[in-house]
C-alpha cells in the first residue's frame, strides 16, 4: 500500500528502531511507548487488521505469532510477563490500518483491558 505508514516502515522508506526481522515479519519500537517494553510487530505484507488475517498465508500467520514470543525473549520480559494486543477497528481505536500486534511489558501492567 503506497500511503500506509507501516508499509513504508517495512520497505525502509521511514526509519524505525528494529527489534526483530525475518522473511515475513518486522518488529520495531513504538514511537509513543506505553510501557518500558513496547514493540510493534507487523506482517510485511499489508492486511488491514485481524478481520483480514485469513488473507495471510499460514507461514505469515505463524511468523507473526512466533515473532511475539521471540520479541518477548529478546526484550527480556518472557518470564516477568507481557501483554500482546491487536487493536481492530473503531471501537478499539485502531489508528494505523495495517495489522499489528503490540508487545507490552517491562513493568506491572494495568489490569484494565477495556
Ligand atoms: P494502534 O492504535 O493499535 O493502531 O497503534 C498504532 C501504533 O503505532 C501506536 O502505538 C503508535 O504510537 C505507533 N506508531 C505510529 N507511527 C509510528 C512510527 N513511525 N514508528 C513507530 N511506531 C509508530
Ligand atoms: Zn500497510
Short mmCIF file of N, CA, C and O and ligand atoms in Angstrom, two decimals:
data_model
loop_
_atom_site.label_atom_id
_atom_site.label_comp_id
_atom_site.label_asym_id
_atom_site.label_seq_id
_atom_site.Cartn_x
_atom_site.Cartn_y
_atom_site.Cartn_z
N UNK A 1 0.85 -1.21 0.00
CA UNK A 1 0.00 0.00 0.00
C UNK A 1 0.88 1.25 0.00
O UNK A 1 1.72 1.40 0.87
N UNK A 2 0.67 2.12 -0.95
CA UNK A 2 1.55 3.27 -1.14
C UNK A 2 1.54 4.24 0.04
O UNK A 2 2.58 4.76 0.43
N UNK A 3 0.36 4.49 0.61
CA UNK A 3 0.25 5.54 1.62
C UNK A 3 0.14 4.99 3.04
O UNK A 3 -0.24 5.72 3.95
N UNK A 4 0.51 3.72 3.24
CA UNK A 4 0.42 3.11 4.57
C UNK A 4 1.74 3.27 5.30
O UNK A 4 2.80 2.87 4.79
N UNK A 5 1.70 3.86 6.49
CA UNK A 5 2.93 4.17 7.22
C UNK A 5 3.70 2.90 7.59
O UNK A 5 4.94 2.87 7.53
N UNK A 6 2.99 1.83 7.94
CA UNK A 6 3.70 0.60 8.32
C UNK A 6 4.26 -0.11 7.08
O UNK A 6 5.32 -0.74 7.16
N UNK A 7 3.60 0.01 5.92
CA UNK A 7 4.21 -0.50 4.68
C UNK A 7 5.49 0.27 4.39
O UNK A 7 6.50 -0.32 3.96
N UNK A 8 5.47 1.59 4.62
CA UNK A 8 6.67 2.39 4.37
C UNK A 8 7.80 1.97 5.32
O UNK A 8 8.97 1.92 4.91
N UNK A 9 7.46 1.68 6.57
CA UNK A 9 8.47 1.20 7.52
C UNK A 9 9.01 -0.15 7.04
O UNK A 9 10.22 -0.39 7.04
N UNK A 10 8.11 -1.04 6.59
CA UNK A 10 8.53 -2.37 6.13
C UNK A 10 9.46 -2.25 4.93
O UNK A 10 10.40 -3.06 4.77
N UNK A 11 9.23 -1.26 4.08
CA UNK A 11 10.08 -1.06 2.88
C UNK A 11 11.35 -0.26 3.19
O UNK A 11 12.18 -0.05 2.31
N UNK A 12 11.47 0.23 4.43
CA UNK A 12 12.64 1.00 4.82
C UNK A 12 12.58 2.45 4.38
O UNK A 12 13.59 3.17 4.43
N UNK A 13 11.41 2.92 3.96
CA UNK A 13 11.26 4.30 3.50
C UNK A 13 11.09 5.27 4.67
O UNK A 13 11.34 6.47 4.53
N UNK A 14 10.63 4.75 5.80
CA UNK A 14 10.56 5.52 7.04
C UNK A 14 11.41 4.75 8.05
O UNK A 14 11.28 3.53 8.16
N UNK A 15 12.30 5.46 8.78
CA UNK A 15 13.17 4.75 9.72
C UNK A 15 12.39 4.19 10.91
O UNK A 15 11.35 4.75 11.30
N UNK A 16 12.89 3.11 11.46
CA UNK A 16 12.30 2.55 12.68
C UNK A 16 13.42 1.93 13.49
O UNK A 16 14.49 1.62 12.96
N UNK A 17 13.13 1.76 14.78
CA UNK A 17 14.09 1.11 15.68
C UNK A 17 13.77 -0.38 15.68
O UNK A 17 12.94 -0.86 16.45
N UNK A 18 14.48 -1.10 14.80
CA UNK A 18 14.15 -2.51 14.58
C UNK A 18 14.57 -3.37 15.76
O UNK A 18 15.67 -3.23 16.29
N UNK A 19 13.68 -4.28 16.15
CA UNK A 19 13.95 -5.22 17.23
C UNK A 19 14.14 -6.63 16.67
O UNK A 19 14.96 -7.40 17.17
N UNK A 20 13.39 -6.95 15.61
CA UNK A 20 13.44 -8.30 15.05
C UNK A 20 12.93 -8.23 13.61
O UNK A 20 12.04 -7.44 13.30
N UNK A 21 13.51 -9.08 12.75
CA UNK A 21 13.03 -9.15 11.37
C UNK A 21 13.26 -10.55 10.83
O UNK A 21 14.27 -11.19 11.12
N UNK A 22 12.31 -11.03 10.05
CA UNK A 22 12.55 -12.23 9.26
C UNK A 22 11.87 -12.04 7.91
O UNK A 22 11.48 -10.92 7.55
N UNK A 23 11.73 -13.13 7.17
CA UNK A 23 11.20 -13.03 5.80
C UNK A 23 9.81 -12.38 5.76
O UNK A 23 9.48 -11.63 4.83
N UNK A 24 9.00 -12.64 6.78
CA UNK A 24 7.59 -12.26 6.74
C UNK A 24 7.23 -11.11 7.67
O UNK A 24 6.14 -10.53 7.54
N UNK A 25 8.09 -10.82 8.64
CA UNK A 25 7.69 -10.00 9.79
C UNK A 25 8.75 -8.95 10.08
O UNK A 25 9.95 -9.19 9.90
N UNK A 26 8.29 -7.79 10.55
CA UNK A 26 9.19 -6.78 11.11
C UNK A 26 8.65 -6.37 12.48
O UNK A 26 7.43 -6.20 12.65
N UNK A 27 9.55 -6.21 13.44
CA UNK A 27 9.19 -5.72 14.77
C UNK A 27 10.05 -4.51 15.09
O UNK A 27 11.27 -4.54 14.89
N UNK A 28 9.41 -3.45 15.57
CA UNK A 28 10.13 -2.20 15.83
C UNK A 28 9.52 -1.51 17.05
O UNK A 28 8.37 -1.77 17.43
N UNK A 29 10.30 -0.62 17.66
CA UNK A 29 9.83 0.06 18.88
C UNK A 29 8.73 1.06 18.54
O UNK A 29 8.82 1.80 17.55
N UNK A 30 7.69 1.05 19.39
CA UNK A 30 6.61 2.02 19.20
C UNK A 30 7.15 3.42 19.46
O UNK A 30 7.89 3.66 20.41
N UNK A 31 6.76 4.36 18.61
CA UNK A 31 7.25 5.73 18.70
C UNK A 31 6.68 6.45 19.93
O UNK A 31 7.25 7.45 20.38
N UNK A 32 5.61 5.94 20.47
CA UNK A 32 4.96 6.54 21.64
C UNK A 32 4.73 5.44 22.69
O UNK A 32 3.59 5.02 22.92
N UNK A 33 5.82 5.00 23.33
CA UNK A 33 5.72 3.79 24.17
C UNK A 33 4.80 3.96 25.38
O UNK A 33 4.81 4.99 26.04
N UNK A 34 4.01 2.93 25.63
CA UNK A 34 3.09 2.93 26.76
C UNK A 34 3.57 2.02 27.89
O UNK A 34 2.85 1.84 28.88
N UNK A 35 4.74 1.44 27.72
CA UNK A 35 5.35 0.60 28.76
C UNK A 35 6.85 0.60 28.47
O UNK A 35 7.27 0.94 27.36
N UNK A 36 7.67 0.19 29.45
CA UNK A 36 9.12 0.17 29.20
C UNK A 36 9.50 -0.64 27.97
O UNK A 36 10.40 -0.25 27.22
N UNK A 37 8.84 -1.78 27.78
CA UNK A 37 8.95 -2.50 26.51
C UNK A 37 7.66 -2.31 25.74
O UNK A 37 6.57 -2.64 26.24
N UNK A 38 7.75 -1.70 24.56
CA UNK A 38 6.57 -1.53 23.70
C UNK A 38 7.04 -1.68 22.26
O UNK A 38 7.61 -0.75 21.68
N UNK A 39 6.81 -2.86 21.74
CA UNK A 39 7.26 -3.21 20.39
C UNK A 39 6.04 -3.49 19.53
O UNK A 39 5.06 -4.10 19.98
N UNK A 40 6.10 -3.03 18.28
CA UNK A 40 5.02 -3.25 17.31
C UNK A 40 5.50 -4.32 16.32
O UNK A 40 6.60 -4.21 15.77
N UNK A 41 4.69 -5.34 16.14
CA UNK A 41 5.02 -6.44 15.23
C UNK A 41 4.05 -6.41 14.06
O UNK A 41 2.83 -6.39 14.26
N UNK A 42 4.59 -6.39 12.85
CA UNK A 42 3.73 -6.33 11.65
C UNK A 42 4.11 -7.43 10.67
O UNK A 42 5.29 -7.80 10.55
N UNK A 43 3.11 -7.95 9.94
CA UNK A 43 3.46 -8.73 8.75
C UNK A 43 3.94 -7.75 7.69
O UNK A 43 3.42 -6.62 7.59
N UNK A 44 4.96 -8.11 6.92
CA UNK A 44 5.47 -7.19 5.90
C UNK A 44 4.43 -6.93 4.82
O UNK A 44 4.39 -5.86 4.22
N UNK A 45 3.57 -7.91 4.58
CA UNK A 45 2.54 -7.75 3.56
C UNK A 45 1.32 -7.07 4.19
O UNK A 45 0.88 -7.43 5.28
N UNK A 46 0.76 -6.12 3.48
CA UNK A 46 -0.33 -5.32 4.03
C UNK A 46 -1.64 -6.11 4.10
O UNK A 46 -2.13 -6.58 3.08
N UNK A 47 -2.17 -6.23 5.30
CA UNK A 47 -3.59 -6.53 5.51
C UNK A 47 -4.07 -5.57 6.57
O UNK A 47 -3.28 -5.07 7.38
N UNK A 48 -5.35 -5.27 6.58
CA UNK A 48 -5.84 -4.14 7.37
C UNK A 48 -5.83 -4.41 8.87
O UNK A 48 -5.39 -3.56 9.66
N UNK A 49 -6.33 -5.55 9.27
CA UNK A 49 -6.39 -5.88 10.70
C UNK A 49 -6.77 -7.35 10.85
O UNK A 49 -6.77 -8.10 9.87
N UNK A 50 -7.14 -7.74 12.07
CA UNK A 50 -7.46 -9.15 12.33
C UNK A 50 -8.58 -9.66 11.44
O UNK A 50 -8.64 -10.86 11.15
N UNK A 51 -9.45 -8.78 11.00
CA UNK A 51 -10.56 -9.21 10.14
C UNK A 51 -10.06 -9.74 8.80
O UNK A 51 -10.81 -10.42 8.09
N UNK A 52 -8.82 -9.41 8.46
CA UNK A 52 -8.26 -9.85 7.17
C UNK A 52 -7.13 -10.85 7.35
O UNK A 52 -6.38 -11.12 6.40
N UNK A 53 -7.02 -11.45 8.53
CA UNK A 53 -5.87 -12.33 8.79
C UNK A 53 -5.90 -13.55 7.87
O UNK A 53 -4.85 -14.13 7.55
N UNK A 54 -7.08 -13.93 7.41
CA UNK A 54 -7.18 -15.09 6.52
C UNK A 54 -6.53 -14.81 5.16
O UNK A 54 -6.26 -15.76 4.40
N UNK A 55 -6.29 -13.54 4.85
CA UNK A 55 -5.61 -13.20 3.59
C UNK A 55 -4.10 -13.50 3.66
O UNK A 55 -3.44 -13.54 2.62
N UNK A 56 -3.59 -13.65 4.87
CA UNK A 56 -2.17 -14.02 5.01
C UNK A 56 -2.03 -15.53 4.85
O UNK A 56 -2.94 -16.29 5.15
N UNK A 57 -0.85 -15.94 4.40
CA UNK A 57 -0.58 -17.38 4.29
C UNK A 57 -0.39 -17.96 5.69
O UNK A 57 -0.16 -17.23 6.66
N UNK A 58 -0.44 -19.28 5.76
CA UNK A 58 -0.17 -19.93 7.05
C UNK A 58 1.22 -19.58 7.54
O UNK A 58 1.43 -19.35 8.74
N UNK A 59 2.18 -19.51 6.64
CA UNK A 59 3.56 -19.18 7.04
C UNK A 59 3.63 -17.77 7.61
O UNK A 59 4.32 -17.53 8.61
N UNK A 60 2.93 -16.83 7.00
CA UNK A 60 2.92 -15.46 7.51
C UNK A 60 2.25 -15.38 8.87
O UNK A 60 2.74 -14.70 9.78
N UNK A 61 1.14 -16.07 9.03
CA UNK A 61 0.43 -16.05 10.32
C UNK A 61 1.29 -16.65 11.42
O UNK A 61 1.37 -16.11 12.52
N UNK A 62 1.93 -17.76 11.10
CA UNK A 62 2.80 -18.39 12.10
C UNK A 62 3.98 -17.48 12.43
O UNK A 62 4.37 -17.37 13.59
N UNK A 63 4.52 -16.81 11.42
CA UNK A 63 5.67 -15.93 11.66
C UNK A 63 5.29 -14.77 12.58
O UNK A 63 6.06 -14.40 13.47
N UNK A 64 4.11 -14.20 12.38
CA UNK A 64 3.69 -13.07 13.21
C UNK A 64 3.51 -13.53 14.66
O UNK A 64 3.99 -12.87 15.59
N UNK A 65 2.85 -14.66 14.83
CA UNK A 65 2.62 -15.16 16.19
C UNK A 65 3.94 -15.53 16.85
O UNK A 65 4.19 -15.19 18.02
N UNK A 66 4.81 -16.20 16.11
CA UNK A 66 6.11 -16.60 16.67
C UNK A 66 6.96 -15.40 17.00
O UNK A 66 7.74 -15.42 17.96
N UNK A 67 6.81 -14.33 16.22
CA UNK A 67 7.59 -13.12 16.48
C UNK A 67 7.24 -12.51 17.83
O UNK A 67 8.11 -11.92 18.49
N UNK A 68 5.99 -12.66 18.26
CA UNK A 68 5.62 -12.13 19.59
C UNK A 68 6.46 -12.80 20.67
O UNK A 68 7.03 -12.12 21.55
N UNK A 69 6.58 -14.10 20.59
CA UNK A 69 7.39 -14.84 21.58
C UNK A 69 8.86 -14.47 21.45
O UNK A 69 9.55 -14.28 22.46
N UNK A 70 9.34 -14.34 20.24
CA UNK A 70 10.77 -14.01 20.04
C UNK A 70 11.08 -12.63 20.58
O UNK A 70 12.10 -12.42 21.23
N UNK A 71 10.21 -11.67 20.31
CA UNK A 71 10.42 -10.31 20.80
C UNK A 71 10.41 -10.29 22.33
O UNK A 71 11.25 -9.63 22.96
N UNK A 72 9.49 -11.00 22.92
CA UNK A 72 9.43 -11.04 24.39
C UNK A 72 10.75 -11.58 24.95
O UNK A 72 11.29 -11.04 25.93
N UNK A 73 11.28 -12.61 24.34
CA UNK A 73 12.55 -13.18 24.80
C UNK A 73 13.70 -12.19 24.58
O UNK A 73 14.52 -11.96 25.47
N UNK A 74 13.74 -11.58 23.39
CA UNK A 74 14.80 -10.61 23.09
C UNK A 74 14.77 -9.42 24.05
O UNK A 74 15.82 -8.88 24.42
N UNK A 75 13.58 -9.02 24.44
CA UNK A 75 13.41 -7.86 25.32
C UNK A 75 13.57 -8.22 26.80
O UNK A 75 13.51 -7.35 27.66
N UNK A 76 13.70 -9.52 27.09
CA UNK A 76 13.92 -9.97 28.47
C UNK A 76 12.68 -9.92 29.35
O UNK A 76 12.80 -9.82 30.57
N UNK A 77 11.52 -10.01 28.74
CA UNK A 77 10.28 -9.94 29.52
C UNK A 77 9.50 -11.26 29.51
O UNK A 77 8.40 -11.33 30.06
N UNK A 78 10.08 -12.30 28.89
CA UNK A 78 9.34 -13.55 28.73
C UNK A 78 8.88 -14.11 30.09
O UNK A 78 7.73 -14.53 30.23
N UNK A 79 9.77 -14.07 31.09
CA UNK A 79 9.42 -14.66 32.38
C UNK A 79 8.69 -13.68 33.29
O UNK A 79 7.79 -14.07 34.02
N UNK A 80 9.05 -12.41 33.21
CA UNK A 80 8.38 -11.42 34.08
C UNK A 80 6.95 -11.18 33.61
O UNK A 80 6.06 -10.86 34.40
N UNK A 81 6.72 -11.33 32.32
CA UNK A 81 5.37 -11.23 31.79
C UNK A 81 5.20 -10.09 30.81
O UNK A 81 5.93 -9.09 30.85
N UNK A 82 4.25 -10.25 29.92
CA UNK A 82 3.99 -9.24 28.90
C UNK A 82 2.59 -9.43 28.37
O UNK A 82 1.92 -10.43 28.63
N UNK A 83 2.15 -8.47 27.59
CA UNK A 83 0.80 -8.50 27.02
C UNK A 83 0.93 -8.31 25.50
O UNK A 83 1.75 -7.49 25.05
N UNK A 84 0.12 -9.07 24.76
CA UNK A 84 0.04 -8.92 23.30
C UNK A 84 -1.34 -8.40 22.96
O UNK A 84 -2.34 -8.98 23.36
N UNK A 85 -1.37 -7.26 22.22
CA UNK A 85 -2.64 -6.58 21.92
C UNK A 85 -2.69 -6.26 20.44
O UNK A 85 -1.71 -5.79 19.86
N UNK A 86 -3.84 -6.51 19.82
CA UNK A 86 -4.06 -6.06 18.44
C UNK A 86 -5.37 -5.30 18.40
O UNK A 86 -6.45 -5.88 18.60
N UNK A 87 -5.29 -4.00 18.19
CA UNK A 87 -6.50 -3.18 18.09
C UNK A 87 -7.10 -3.34 16.70
O UNK A 87 -6.39 -3.23 15.70
N UNK A 88 -8.40 -3.60 16.66
CA UNK A 88 -9.08 -3.88 15.40
C UNK A 88 -10.34 -3.03 15.29
O UNK A 88 -11.30 -3.27 16.03
N UNK A 89 -10.29 -2.02 14.43
CA UNK A 89 -11.49 -1.25 14.14
C UNK A 89 -11.74 -0.10 15.10
O UNK A 89 -10.97 0.14 16.04
N UNK A 90 -12.80 0.65 14.85
CA UNK A 90 -13.06 1.92 15.55
C UNK A 90 -13.23 1.78 17.06
O UNK A 90 -12.68 2.59 17.81
N UNK A 91 -13.96 0.79 17.53
CA UNK A 91 -14.18 0.68 18.98
C UNK A 91 -12.89 0.39 19.73
O UNK A 91 -12.78 0.65 20.93
N UNK A 92 -11.90 -0.18 19.04
CA UNK A 92 -10.60 -0.46 19.65
C UNK A 92 -9.59 0.65 19.38
O UNK A 92 -8.43 0.54 19.76
N UNK A 93 -10.06 1.73 18.70
CA UNK A 93 -9.16 2.87 18.39
C UNK A 93 -7.97 2.45 17.54
O UNK A 93 -6.85 2.95 17.75
N UNK A 94 -8.18 1.56 16.58
CA UNK A 94 -7.09 1.23 15.66
C UNK A 94 -6.72 2.48 14.88
O UNK A 94 -7.56 3.03 14.16
N UNK A 95 -5.47 2.94 15.03
CA UNK A 95 -5.09 4.20 14.39
C UNK A 95 -4.26 3.99 13.12
O UNK A 95 -4.21 4.87 12.27
N UNK A 96 -3.60 2.86 13.00
CA UNK A 96 -2.85 2.53 11.78
C UNK A 96 -3.52 1.32 11.14
O UNK A 96 -3.64 0.26 11.78
N UNK A 97 -3.92 1.49 9.89
CA UNK A 97 -4.76 0.47 9.24
C UNK A 97 -3.91 -0.59 8.54
O UNK A 97 -4.09 -0.90 7.36
N UNK A 98 -2.94 -1.13 9.28
CA UNK A 98 -2.10 -2.24 8.84
C UNK A 98 -1.99 -3.15 10.06
O UNK A 98 -1.55 -2.70 11.12
N UNK A 99 -2.36 -4.40 9.90
CA UNK A 99 -2.37 -5.34 11.03
C UNK A 99 -1.09 -5.24 11.85
O UNK A 99 0.01 -5.29 11.30
N UNK A 100 -1.25 -5.11 13.15
CA UNK A 100 -0.08 -5.08 14.02
C UNK A 100 -0.43 -5.59 15.40
O UNK A 100 -1.58 -5.52 15.82
N UNK A 101 0.61 -6.07 16.08
CA UNK A 101 0.48 -6.58 17.44
C UNK A 101 1.41 -5.78 18.33
O UNK A 101 2.60 -5.66 18.02
N UNK A 102 0.87 -5.25 19.41
CA UNK A 102 1.69 -4.57 20.40
C UNK A 102 2.19 -5.62 21.41
O UNK A 102 1.39 -6.40 21.91
N UNK A 103 3.49 -5.60 21.70
CA UNK A 103 4.02 -6.40 22.80
C UNK A 103 4.45 -5.42 23.88
O UNK A 103 5.32 -4.56 23.66
N UNK A 104 3.79 -5.53 25.03
CA UNK A 104 3.96 -4.57 26.13
C UNK A 104 4.46 -5.30 27.37
O UNK A 104 3.93 -6.37 27.72
N UNK A 105 5.46 -4.75 28.03
CA UNK A 105 5.97 -5.37 29.24
C UNK A 105 7.03 -4.50 29.89
O UNK A 105 7.16 -3.32 29.58
N UNK A 106 7.78 -5.13 30.80
CA UNK A 106 8.85 -4.42 31.49
C UNK A 106 8.39 -3.71 32.74
O UNK A 106 9.20 -3.05 33.39
N UNK A 107 7.12 -3.83 33.08
CA UNK A 107 6.57 -3.25 34.31
C UNK A 107 5.25 -3.95 34.57
O UNK A 107 4.71 -4.62 33.69
N UNK A 108 4.75 -3.79 35.78
CA UNK A 108 3.42 -4.33 36.10
C UNK A 108 2.40 -3.55 35.29
O UNK A 108 2.29 -2.34 35.41
N UNK A 109 1.65 -4.26 34.46
CA UNK A 109 0.70 -3.60 33.56
C UNK A 109 -0.65 -3.42 34.24
O UNK A 109 -1.01 -4.16 35.16
N UNK A 110 -1.40 -2.46 33.73
CA UNK A 110 -2.74 -2.23 34.26
C UNK A 110 -3.61 -3.46 34.09
O UNK A 110 -3.49 -4.18 33.09
N UNK A 111 -4.49 -3.69 35.03
CA UNK A 111 -5.43 -4.83 34.90
C UNK A 111 -6.56 -4.48 33.94
O UNK A 111 -7.30 -5.35 33.51
N UNK A 112 -6.68 -3.20 33.60
CA UNK A 112 -7.80 -2.78 32.75
C UNK A 112 -7.50 -3.07 31.29
O UNK A 112 -6.61 -2.48 30.70
N UNK A 113 -8.27 -3.94 30.72
CA UNK A 113 -8.13 -4.24 29.30
C UNK A 113 -9.14 -3.46 28.47
O UNK A 113 -9.01 -3.38 27.26
N UNK A 114 -10.15 -2.95 29.10
CA UNK A 114 -11.20 -2.22 28.36
C UNK A 114 -11.75 -1.10 29.22
O UNK A 114 -11.54 -1.07 30.42
P1 LIG B 1 -2.97 1.34 17.09
O1 LIG B 1 -3.57 2.45 17.89
O2 LIG B 1 -3.21 -0.03 17.69
O3 LIG B 1 -3.35 1.41 15.63
O4 LIG B 1 -1.41 1.50 17.20
C1 LIG B 1 -0.60 2.17 16.29
C2 LIG B 1 0.70 2.38 16.99
O5 LIG B 1 1.66 2.73 16.03
C3 LIG B 1 0.67 3.49 18.04
O6 LIG B 1 1.02 2.95 19.31
C4 LIG B 1 1.70 4.49 17.52
O7 LIG B 1 2.44 5.08 18.55
C5 LIG B 1 2.56 3.62 16.64
N1 LIG B 1 3.25 4.33 15.56
C6 LIG B 1 2.72 5.18 14.66
N2 LIG B 1 3.66 5.62 13.82
C7 LIG B 1 4.82 5.02 14.19
C8 LIG B 1 6.17 5.06 13.71
N3 LIG B 1 6.52 5.83 12.65
N4 LIG B 1 7.10 4.32 14.33
C9 LIG B 1 6.77 3.55 15.40
N5 LIG B 1 5.52 3.46 15.89
C10 LIG B 1 4.55 4.19 15.30
ZN1 LIG B 2 0.42 -1.35 5.17
#
